[in-house]
Short mmCIF file of N, CA and C in Angstrom, two decimals:
data_model
loop_
_atom_site.label_atom_id
_atom_site.label_comp_id
_atom_site.label_asym_id
_atom_site.label_seq_id
_atom_site.Cartn_x
_atom_site.Cartn_y
_atom_site.Cartn_z
N MET A 1183 79.74 178.73 37.01
CA MET A 1183 80.34 178.75 35.70
C MET A 1183 79.37 179.12 34.95
N SER A 1184 79.38 179.80 33.97
CA SER A 1184 78.63 180.39 33.39
C SER A 1184 78.12 179.22 32.09
N ASN A 1185 76.97 179.60 31.45
CA ASN A 1185 76.34 178.64 29.99
C ASN A 1185 77.23 178.28 29.01
N SER A 1186 77.81 179.42 28.69
CA SER A 1186 79.54 179.45 27.57
C SER A 1186 80.09 178.01 28.34
N PHE A 1187 80.94 178.61 29.35
CA PHE A 1187 81.63 177.78 29.48
C PHE A 1187 81.27 175.78 29.53
N TYR A 1188 79.89 175.55 29.93
CA TYR A 1188 79.41 174.26 30.21
C TYR A 1188 79.54 174.55 28.11
N LYS A 1189 78.94 175.29 27.30
CA LYS A 1189 78.28 174.59 25.92
C LYS A 1189 80.33 174.36 25.82
N ASN A 1190 81.30 175.59 25.57
CA ASN A 1190 82.19 174.63 25.43
C ASN A 1190 82.81 173.52 25.71
N LEU A 1191 82.35 173.26 27.22
CA LEU A 1191 83.26 172.03 27.66
C LEU A 1191 82.73 170.82 26.64
N SER A 1192 81.21 170.90 26.42
CA SER A 1192 80.15 170.06 25.76
C SER A 1192 80.36 169.92 24.47
N ILE A 1193 81.23 170.93 23.41
CA ILE A 1193 81.81 170.81 22.07
C ILE A 1193 82.75 170.49 21.96
N LEU A 1194 83.74 170.14 23.27
CA LEU A 1194 85.20 170.17 23.14
C LEU A 1194 85.19 168.41 23.12
N LEU A 1195 84.05 168.25 24.63
CA LEU A 1195 84.06 166.46 24.48
C LEU A 1195 83.14 166.24 23.35
N ILE A 1196 82.31 166.63 22.44
CA ILE A 1196 82.06 166.03 21.58
C ILE A 1196 82.53 165.73 20.33
N LEU A 1197 83.51 167.11 20.40
CA LEU A 1197 85.24 166.45 19.18
C LEU A 1197 86.26 165.45 19.50
N THR A 1198 85.99 165.96 20.74
CA THR A 1198 87.33 164.45 21.39
C THR A 1198 86.40 163.14 21.03
N VAL A 1199 85.79 162.86 21.05
CA VAL A 1199 84.96 161.77 20.95
C VAL A 1199 84.67 161.12 19.68
N PHE A 1200 84.73 162.40 18.57
CA PHE A 1200 83.84 162.38 17.49
C PHE A 1200 85.84 162.32 16.40
N LEU A 1201 86.81 162.18 17.35
CA LEU A 1201 88.21 162.07 16.37
C LEU A 1201 88.50 160.91 17.13
N PHE A 1202 88.50 160.48 18.53
CA PHE A 1202 88.47 159.04 18.95
C PHE A 1202 88.21 157.98 18.03
N GLY A 1203 86.63 158.12 17.80
CA GLY A 1203 85.82 157.17 16.98
C GLY A 1203 86.56 157.26 16.02
N PHE A 1204 86.68 158.30 14.87
CA PHE A 1204 87.23 158.47 13.78
C PHE A 1204 88.30 157.52 13.29
N ASN A 1205 89.46 158.11 14.31
CA ASN A 1205 90.80 157.08 14.40
C ASN A 1205 90.20 155.54 14.51
N SER A 1206 89.39 155.12 15.35
CA SER A 1206 89.72 153.35 15.77
C SER A 1206 88.77 153.27 14.34
N CYS A 1207 87.57 153.66 13.98
CA CYS A 1207 87.28 152.90 12.59
C CYS A 1207 87.83 152.72 11.33
N SER A 1208 89.19 153.77 11.51
CA SER A 1208 90.67 154.31 10.00
C SER A 1208 90.90 153.00 10.62
N LYS A 1209 91.47 152.48 11.61
CA LYS A 1209 92.37 151.65 11.88
C LYS A 1209 92.04 150.10 12.00
N ASP A 1210 90.70 149.64 12.18
CA ASP A 1210 89.19 148.52 11.59
C ASP A 1210 89.33 148.50 10.46
N LYS A 1211 89.24 149.74 9.68
CA LYS A 1211 89.26 149.25 8.27
C LYS A 1211 90.94 148.85 7.33
N ASP A 1212 91.62 149.56 8.03
CA ASP A 1212 92.84 149.15 7.80
C ASP A 1212 93.23 147.61 8.44
N GLU A 1213 92.96 147.47 9.13
CA GLU A 1213 93.11 146.07 9.50
C GLU A 1213 92.38 144.97 8.87
N ALA A 1214 91.11 145.20 8.43
CA ALA A 1214 90.08 144.10 7.57
C ALA A 1214 90.63 144.44 6.22
N GLN A 1215 91.37 145.59 6.19
CA GLN A 1215 91.95 145.12 4.17
C GLN A 1215 93.28 144.50 4.37
N THR A 1216 94.09 144.71 5.24
CA THR A 1216 95.41 143.93 5.38
C THR A 1216 94.68 142.45 5.73
N ASN A 1217 93.76 141.83 6.57
CA ASN A 1217 93.57 140.59 6.20
C ASN A 1217 92.79 140.26 5.09
N LEU A 1218 91.97 141.00 4.97
CA LEU A 1218 91.41 140.80 3.22
C LEU A 1218 92.62 139.89 2.36
N SER A 1219 93.41 141.41 2.08
CA SER A 1219 94.77 141.45 1.47
C SER A 1219 95.49 139.99 1.67
N TYR A 1220 95.56 139.42 2.58
CA TYR A 1220 96.26 138.18 3.24
C TYR A 1220 95.55 137.24 2.75
N ARG A 1221 94.10 137.20 2.82
CA ARG A 1221 93.21 135.89 1.83
C ARG A 1221 93.59 135.68 0.61
N MET A 1222 93.73 137.02 0.00
CA MET A 1222 93.77 136.95 -1.85
C MET A 1222 95.06 136.99 -2.01
N LEU A 1223 95.84 136.81 -1.19
CA LEU A 1223 97.37 136.73 -1.87
C LEU A 1223 97.85 135.09 -1.79
N SER A 1224 97.82 135.16 -0.23
CA SER A 1224 97.99 133.78 -0.18
C SER A 1224 97.94 132.30 -0.36
N ASP A 1225 98.87 131.50 -0.76
CA ASP A 1225 98.49 130.19 -1.31
C ASP A 1225 98.10 130.24 -2.88
N LYS A 1226 99.17 130.83 -3.44
CA LYS A 1226 98.57 130.58 -5.01
C LYS A 1226 100.09 131.13 -5.42
N THR A 1227 100.45 130.67 -6.39
CA THR A 1227 101.09 130.99 -7.63
C THR A 1227 101.41 131.83 -8.17
N TRP A 1228 101.60 133.38 -8.22
CA TRP A 1228 101.90 133.77 -8.68
C TRP A 1228 102.73 134.45 -9.66
N PHE A 1229 102.18 134.24 -11.42
CA PHE A 1229 103.35 133.81 -12.65
C PHE A 1229 103.40 135.28 -13.00
N LEU A 1230 104.60 135.87 -13.41
CA LEU A 1230 104.50 137.13 -13.76
C LEU A 1230 104.80 137.24 -14.92
N ASP A 1231 103.61 138.18 -15.64
CA ASP A 1231 103.46 138.62 -16.84
C ASP A 1231 104.45 139.66 -17.63
N TYR A 1232 104.63 140.73 -17.11
CA TYR A 1232 105.13 141.83 -17.81
C TYR A 1232 105.87 142.50 -16.57
N VAL A 1233 107.07 143.22 -17.03
CA VAL A 1233 107.63 144.70 -15.89
C VAL A 1233 107.10 145.27 -17.01
N GLU A 1234 106.63 146.64 -15.88
CA GLU A 1234 106.79 148.20 -16.69
C GLU A 1234 107.95 149.08 -16.10
N THR A 1235 108.86 149.47 -16.81
CA THR A 1235 110.08 149.86 -16.23
C THR A 1235 110.28 151.75 -16.33
N ILE A 1236 109.93 152.37 -15.68
CA ILE A 1236 108.92 153.79 -15.35
C ILE A 1236 110.14 154.30 -15.05
N ASN A 1237 111.45 155.23 -15.57
CA ASN A 1237 112.26 156.12 -15.75
C ASN A 1237 111.93 157.55 -16.24
N GLY A 1238 111.51 158.39 -15.21
CA GLY A 1238 110.86 160.01 -15.71
C GLY A 1238 109.65 160.06 -16.50
N SER A 1239 109.73 159.73 -18.11
CA SER A 1239 108.34 159.99 -18.62
C SER A 1239 108.83 158.68 -19.62
N SER A 1240 109.90 158.13 -19.70
CA SER A 1240 110.53 156.74 -20.25
C SER A 1240 109.90 155.71 -19.50
N VAL A 1241 109.07 155.09 -20.53
CA VAL A 1241 107.99 153.32 -19.93
C VAL A 1241 108.73 152.49 -21.15
N LYS A 1242 109.57 151.26 -20.69
CA LYS A 1242 110.12 150.22 -21.54
C LYS A 1242 109.15 148.87 -20.70
N THR A 1243 108.56 148.10 -21.73
CA THR A 1243 107.27 147.14 -21.00
C THR A 1243 108.54 145.35 -21.33
N ARG A 1244 108.73 144.71 -20.74
CA ARG A 1244 109.23 143.83 -20.99
C ARG A 1244 108.40 142.52 -20.20
N SER A 1245 107.77 141.65 -21.48
CA SER A 1245 106.54 140.70 -21.64
C SER A 1245 107.40 139.42 -21.37
N TYR A 1246 106.79 138.55 -20.45
CA TYR A 1246 106.97 137.14 -20.18
C TYR A 1246 105.92 135.88 -20.43
N LEU A 1247 104.98 136.80 -21.30
CA LEU A 1247 103.76 135.98 -21.66
C LEU A 1247 104.26 134.67 -22.73
N GLY A 1248 103.53 133.57 -22.56
CA GLY A 1248 103.80 132.35 -22.90
C GLY A 1248 105.47 131.61 -22.73
N GLN A 1249 106.06 132.07 -22.14
CA GLN A 1249 107.26 132.13 -21.62
C GLN A 1249 107.70 131.44 -20.09
N THR A 1250 108.82 130.19 -20.06
CA THR A 1250 109.17 129.66 -18.73
C THR A 1250 109.13 131.14 -18.33
N THR A 1251 108.56 130.88 -16.53
CA THR A 1251 109.12 132.66 -16.44
C THR A 1251 108.81 132.23 -14.71
N TYR A 1252 109.28 133.48 -14.07
CA TYR A 1252 109.06 133.84 -12.65
C TYR A 1252 108.23 134.15 -11.96
N PHE A 1253 108.21 133.46 -10.75
CA PHE A 1253 106.88 133.00 -10.40
C PHE A 1253 107.27 133.33 -8.80
N ILE A 1254 106.41 133.59 -7.52
CA ILE A 1254 106.35 133.54 -6.50
C ILE A 1254 105.14 133.06 -5.60
N ASN A 1255 105.13 132.56 -4.73
CA ASN A 1255 104.04 131.58 -3.72
C ASN A 1255 104.28 132.96 -2.16
N PHE A 1256 103.19 133.04 -2.18
CA PHE A 1256 102.52 133.60 -0.68
C PHE A 1256 102.19 132.94 -0.04
N LEU A 1257 102.96 132.05 1.32
CA LEU A 1257 101.79 130.87 1.86
C LEU A 1257 101.21 131.64 2.91
N LYS A 1258 100.16 130.83 3.10
CA LYS A 1258 99.34 131.23 4.41
C LYS A 1258 100.62 131.65 6.01
N ASP A 1259 101.03 130.97 5.96
CA ASP A 1259 101.98 130.78 7.32
C ASP A 1259 102.99 132.10 7.09
N ASN A 1260 102.52 133.23 6.20
CA ASN A 1260 104.13 133.60 5.80
C ASN A 1260 105.08 133.86 5.26
N THR A 1261 105.29 133.11 4.87
CA THR A 1261 106.62 132.76 4.07
C THR A 1261 105.94 132.65 2.77
N THR A 1262 107.55 132.93 1.98
CA THR A 1262 107.70 133.13 0.34
C THR A 1262 108.43 132.10 -0.10
N LEU A 1263 108.22 131.84 -1.70
CA LEU A 1263 109.65 131.05 -2.09
C LEU A 1263 108.79 131.55 -3.49
N ASP A 1264 110.04 132.33 -4.44
CA ASP A 1264 110.07 132.50 -5.41
C ASP A 1264 111.12 131.34 -6.90
N SER A 1265 110.74 131.33 -7.87
CA SER A 1265 111.56 130.58 -8.86
C SER A 1265 112.46 131.17 -9.04
N ASP A 1266 113.93 131.77 -8.53
CA ASP A 1266 115.14 132.19 -8.39
C ASP A 1266 115.62 131.24 -7.14
N GLY A 1267 114.48 130.42 -6.40
CA GLY A 1267 115.13 129.87 -4.55
C GLY A 1267 115.29 130.81 -3.86
N ILE A 1268 115.04 132.02 -3.90
CA ILE A 1268 114.56 133.26 -2.96
C ILE A 1268 113.62 132.74 -2.11
N SER A 1269 114.13 132.41 -0.38
CA SER A 1269 113.11 132.46 0.45
C SER A 1269 113.05 133.42 1.70
N GLY A 1270 111.65 133.08 2.49
CA GLY A 1270 111.86 134.21 4.05
C GLY A 1270 110.48 133.91 4.09
N THR A 1271 110.32 135.05 4.68
CA THR A 1271 109.00 135.77 4.88
C THR A 1271 108.28 137.38 3.88
N TYR A 1272 107.29 137.15 4.47
CA TYR A 1272 106.57 138.68 4.04
C TYR A 1272 105.38 139.15 5.26
N THR A 1273 105.50 140.43 4.70
CA THR A 1273 104.20 141.13 5.87
C THR A 1273 103.67 141.93 5.06
N ILE A 1274 102.18 142.28 5.12
CA ILE A 1274 101.53 143.30 4.22
C ILE A 1274 100.72 144.13 5.76
N ASP A 1275 101.52 145.58 5.54
CA ASP A 1275 100.55 146.22 6.25
C ASP A 1275 99.91 147.72 5.20
N VAL A 1276 98.88 148.26 5.42
CA VAL A 1276 97.92 149.50 5.09
C VAL A 1276 98.57 150.50 6.01
N VAL A 1277 98.76 151.29 4.93
CA VAL A 1277 99.33 152.75 5.18
C VAL A 1277 99.02 153.59 4.40
N ASP A 1278 98.31 154.74 5.08
CA ASP A 1278 97.82 155.60 3.94
C ASP A 1278 96.80 155.19 3.36
N SER A 1279 96.05 154.15 3.31
CA SER A 1279 95.22 153.15 2.73
C SER A 1279 95.75 152.47 1.05
N LYS A 1280 96.82 152.75 1.79
CA LYS A 1280 97.76 151.53 0.01
C LYS A 1280 98.33 150.32 0.87
N ILE A 1281 98.04 149.24 0.14
CA ILE A 1281 98.81 148.48 0.13
C ILE A 1281 99.67 147.64 0.40
N LEU A 1282 101.00 147.92 1.54
CA LEU A 1282 102.18 147.56 1.30
C LEU A 1282 102.80 145.84 1.56
N ILE A 1283 103.48 145.02 0.94
CA ILE A 1283 104.23 143.89 1.16
C ILE A 1283 105.69 144.09 1.50
N LYS A 1284 106.32 143.46 2.57
CA LYS A 1284 107.30 143.66 2.78
C LYS A 1284 108.02 142.32 2.71
N VAL A 1285 108.86 142.16 1.71
CA VAL A 1285 109.83 141.04 1.78
C VAL A 1285 110.72 140.92 2.61
N ASN A 1286 111.45 140.13 3.34
CA ASN A 1286 112.66 139.62 3.70
C ASN A 1286 113.24 138.05 3.69
N ALA A 1287 114.06 137.94 2.56
CA ALA A 1287 114.28 136.89 2.30
C ALA A 1287 115.49 136.85 2.10
N LYS A 1288 116.14 135.86 2.05
CA LYS A 1288 117.29 134.92 1.47
C LYS A 1288 117.72 134.30 0.36
N THR A 1289 119.13 134.57 -0.29
CA THR A 1289 118.80 133.67 -1.79
C THR A 1289 119.65 132.05 -1.15
N PHE A 1290 120.16 131.52 -2.44
CA PHE A 1290 119.85 130.34 -1.49
C PHE A 1290 122.08 130.57 -1.26
N GLY A 1291 122.47 131.57 -2.02
CA GLY A 1291 124.07 131.62 -1.18
C GLY A 1291 124.01 132.50 0.50
N GLY A 1292 122.66 133.05 0.50
CA GLY A 1292 122.31 132.91 1.98
C GLY A 1292 122.46 135.08 2.13
N ASN A 1293 122.87 135.43 1.02
CA ASN A 1293 122.21 137.37 0.81
C ASN A 1293 121.34 137.32 0.92
N ALA A 1294 120.89 138.69 2.30
CA ALA A 1294 120.02 139.46 2.51
C ALA A 1294 119.02 140.00 1.42
N VAL A 1295 117.36 139.94 0.73
CA VAL A 1295 117.36 140.71 -0.05
C VAL A 1295 115.77 140.84 0.78
N ILE A 1296 115.69 142.21 0.61
CA ILE A 1296 114.80 142.20 0.92
C ILE A 1296 113.94 143.52 -0.19
N TYR A 1297 112.68 143.41 -0.06
CA TYR A 1297 111.75 143.90 -1.27
C TYR A 1297 110.83 145.37 -0.52
N ASP A 1298 110.42 145.86 -0.55
CA ASP A 1298 109.28 146.62 -0.14
C ASP A 1298 108.18 147.05 -1.64
N TYR A 1299 107.06 146.57 -1.30
CA TYR A 1299 105.98 146.95 -2.99
C TYR A 1299 104.77 147.29 -2.57
N GLU A 1300 104.54 148.54 -3.59
CA GLU A 1300 102.94 148.76 -3.28
C GLU A 1300 102.01 148.23 -4.23
N VAL A 1301 100.91 147.77 -3.14
CA VAL A 1301 100.04 146.83 -4.21
C VAL A 1301 99.46 147.96 -4.89
N HIS A 1302 98.76 148.01 -6.59
CA HIS A 1302 97.72 148.91 -7.14
C HIS A 1302 97.05 147.92 -7.60
N SER A 1303 96.65 147.09 -7.55
CA SER A 1303 95.63 145.87 -7.41
C SER A 1303 96.05 144.61 -7.10
N LEU A 1304 94.75 144.17 -5.95
CA LEU A 1304 94.76 142.59 -6.30
C LEU A 1304 93.14 142.01 -6.32
N GLY A 1305 93.57 141.21 -6.89
CA GLY A 1305 92.25 140.12 -7.46
C GLY A 1305 92.44 138.79 -7.04
N ALA A 1306 91.81 137.84 -7.57
CA ALA A 1306 91.24 136.66 -7.08
C ALA A 1306 92.47 136.20 -8.23
N LYS A 1307 92.48 136.47 -9.15
CA LYS A 1307 93.91 136.23 -10.41
C LYS A 1307 94.64 137.61 -11.14
N VAL A 1308 94.26 138.29 -10.23
CA VAL A 1308 95.92 139.39 -10.85
C VAL A 1308 96.14 140.37 -9.71
N LEU A 1309 97.51 140.85 -10.19
CA LEU A 1309 98.76 141.45 -8.70
C LEU A 1309 99.14 141.96 -9.38
N VAL A 1310 98.95 143.63 -8.90
CA VAL A 1310 99.70 144.94 -9.61
C VAL A 1310 99.90 145.28 -8.98
N MET A 1311 101.72 145.16 -8.80
CA MET A 1311 102.57 145.94 -7.74
C MET A 1311 103.74 146.46 -8.13
N SER A 1312 104.41 147.39 -7.23
CA SER A 1312 105.67 147.94 -7.60
C SER A 1312 106.36 148.62 -6.85
N ASN A 1313 108.09 148.91 -7.02
CA ASN A 1313 108.56 148.85 -6.11
C ASN A 1313 109.89 150.09 -6.73
N PHE A 1314 110.05 151.33 -5.75
CA PHE A 1314 110.61 152.41 -6.51
C PHE A 1314 112.14 152.10 -5.91
N SER A 1315 113.10 152.46 -7.09
CA SER A 1315 114.77 152.19 -6.38
C SER A 1315 115.44 153.23 -7.15
N ASN A 1316 116.34 154.09 -6.72
CA ASN A 1316 117.18 154.79 -7.31
C ASN A 1316 116.18 155.83 -8.66
N GLY A 1317 115.05 156.43 -8.26
CA GLY A 1317 114.50 156.99 -9.56
C GLY A 1317 113.73 156.42 -9.92
N ILE A 1318 114.02 154.82 -10.47
CA ILE A 1318 113.16 154.35 -11.18
C ILE A 1318 112.43 153.46 -10.77
N VAL A 1319 110.86 153.46 -11.08
CA VAL A 1319 110.07 152.28 -10.95
C VAL A 1319 109.55 151.38 -11.62
N ASN A 1320 109.26 150.31 -10.97
CA ASN A 1320 109.56 148.87 -11.53
C ASN A 1320 107.66 148.06 -11.26
N LYS A 1321 106.92 148.62 -12.05
CA LYS A 1321 105.82 147.87 -12.17
C LYS A 1321 105.25 146.24 -12.56
N TYR A 1322 104.95 145.20 -11.91
CA TYR A 1322 105.05 144.25 -11.89
C TYR A 1322 103.64 143.62 -12.00
N TYR A 1323 103.32 143.06 -13.13
CA TYR A 1323 102.22 142.40 -13.29
C TYR A 1323 101.90 141.18 -13.36
N TYR A 1324 101.54 140.49 -12.71
CA TYR A 1324 101.49 138.88 -12.45
C TYR A 1324 99.70 138.34 -12.14
N SER A 1325 99.97 136.62 -12.68
CA SER A 1325 98.25 136.53 -12.97
C SER A 1325 98.28 135.22 -12.04
N SER A 1326 97.78 134.28 -11.45
CA SER A 1326 97.63 133.13 -11.09
C SER A 1326 96.74 132.38 -11.75
N LYS A 1327 97.07 130.70 -12.12
CA LYS A 1327 96.09 130.64 -13.10
C LYS A 1327 95.71 129.37 -12.25
#
């Protein structure tokens, strides 16, 4: 066997180790981001401050500040309950560096309700997330008191 064969084999092995190592680091990063998101989101009451409805270039804002308003609780046991009486479970995933919350719940009447949100901002007292349906984006701005 020639030196070039061993050289090419060495390069291939180094690239393989690098690629597998890179993927595992990315997975670890996503898992850490998911765990942090659970801790920051859970066991708080999130009050809806306002909603932006975005339809193409049109943006309409509805404010709920200073009003009795909608709220949602995300609990540590992965259950959720909101002011409309919708209760169920939620999960958090990180996909392509985006934090996603999936709510699988039921109304008082037993009707299934499934929401998928993309989180834009999550802090100690601020939560901004959106969902997309029928070409319309609803962006929700929450605060925790």
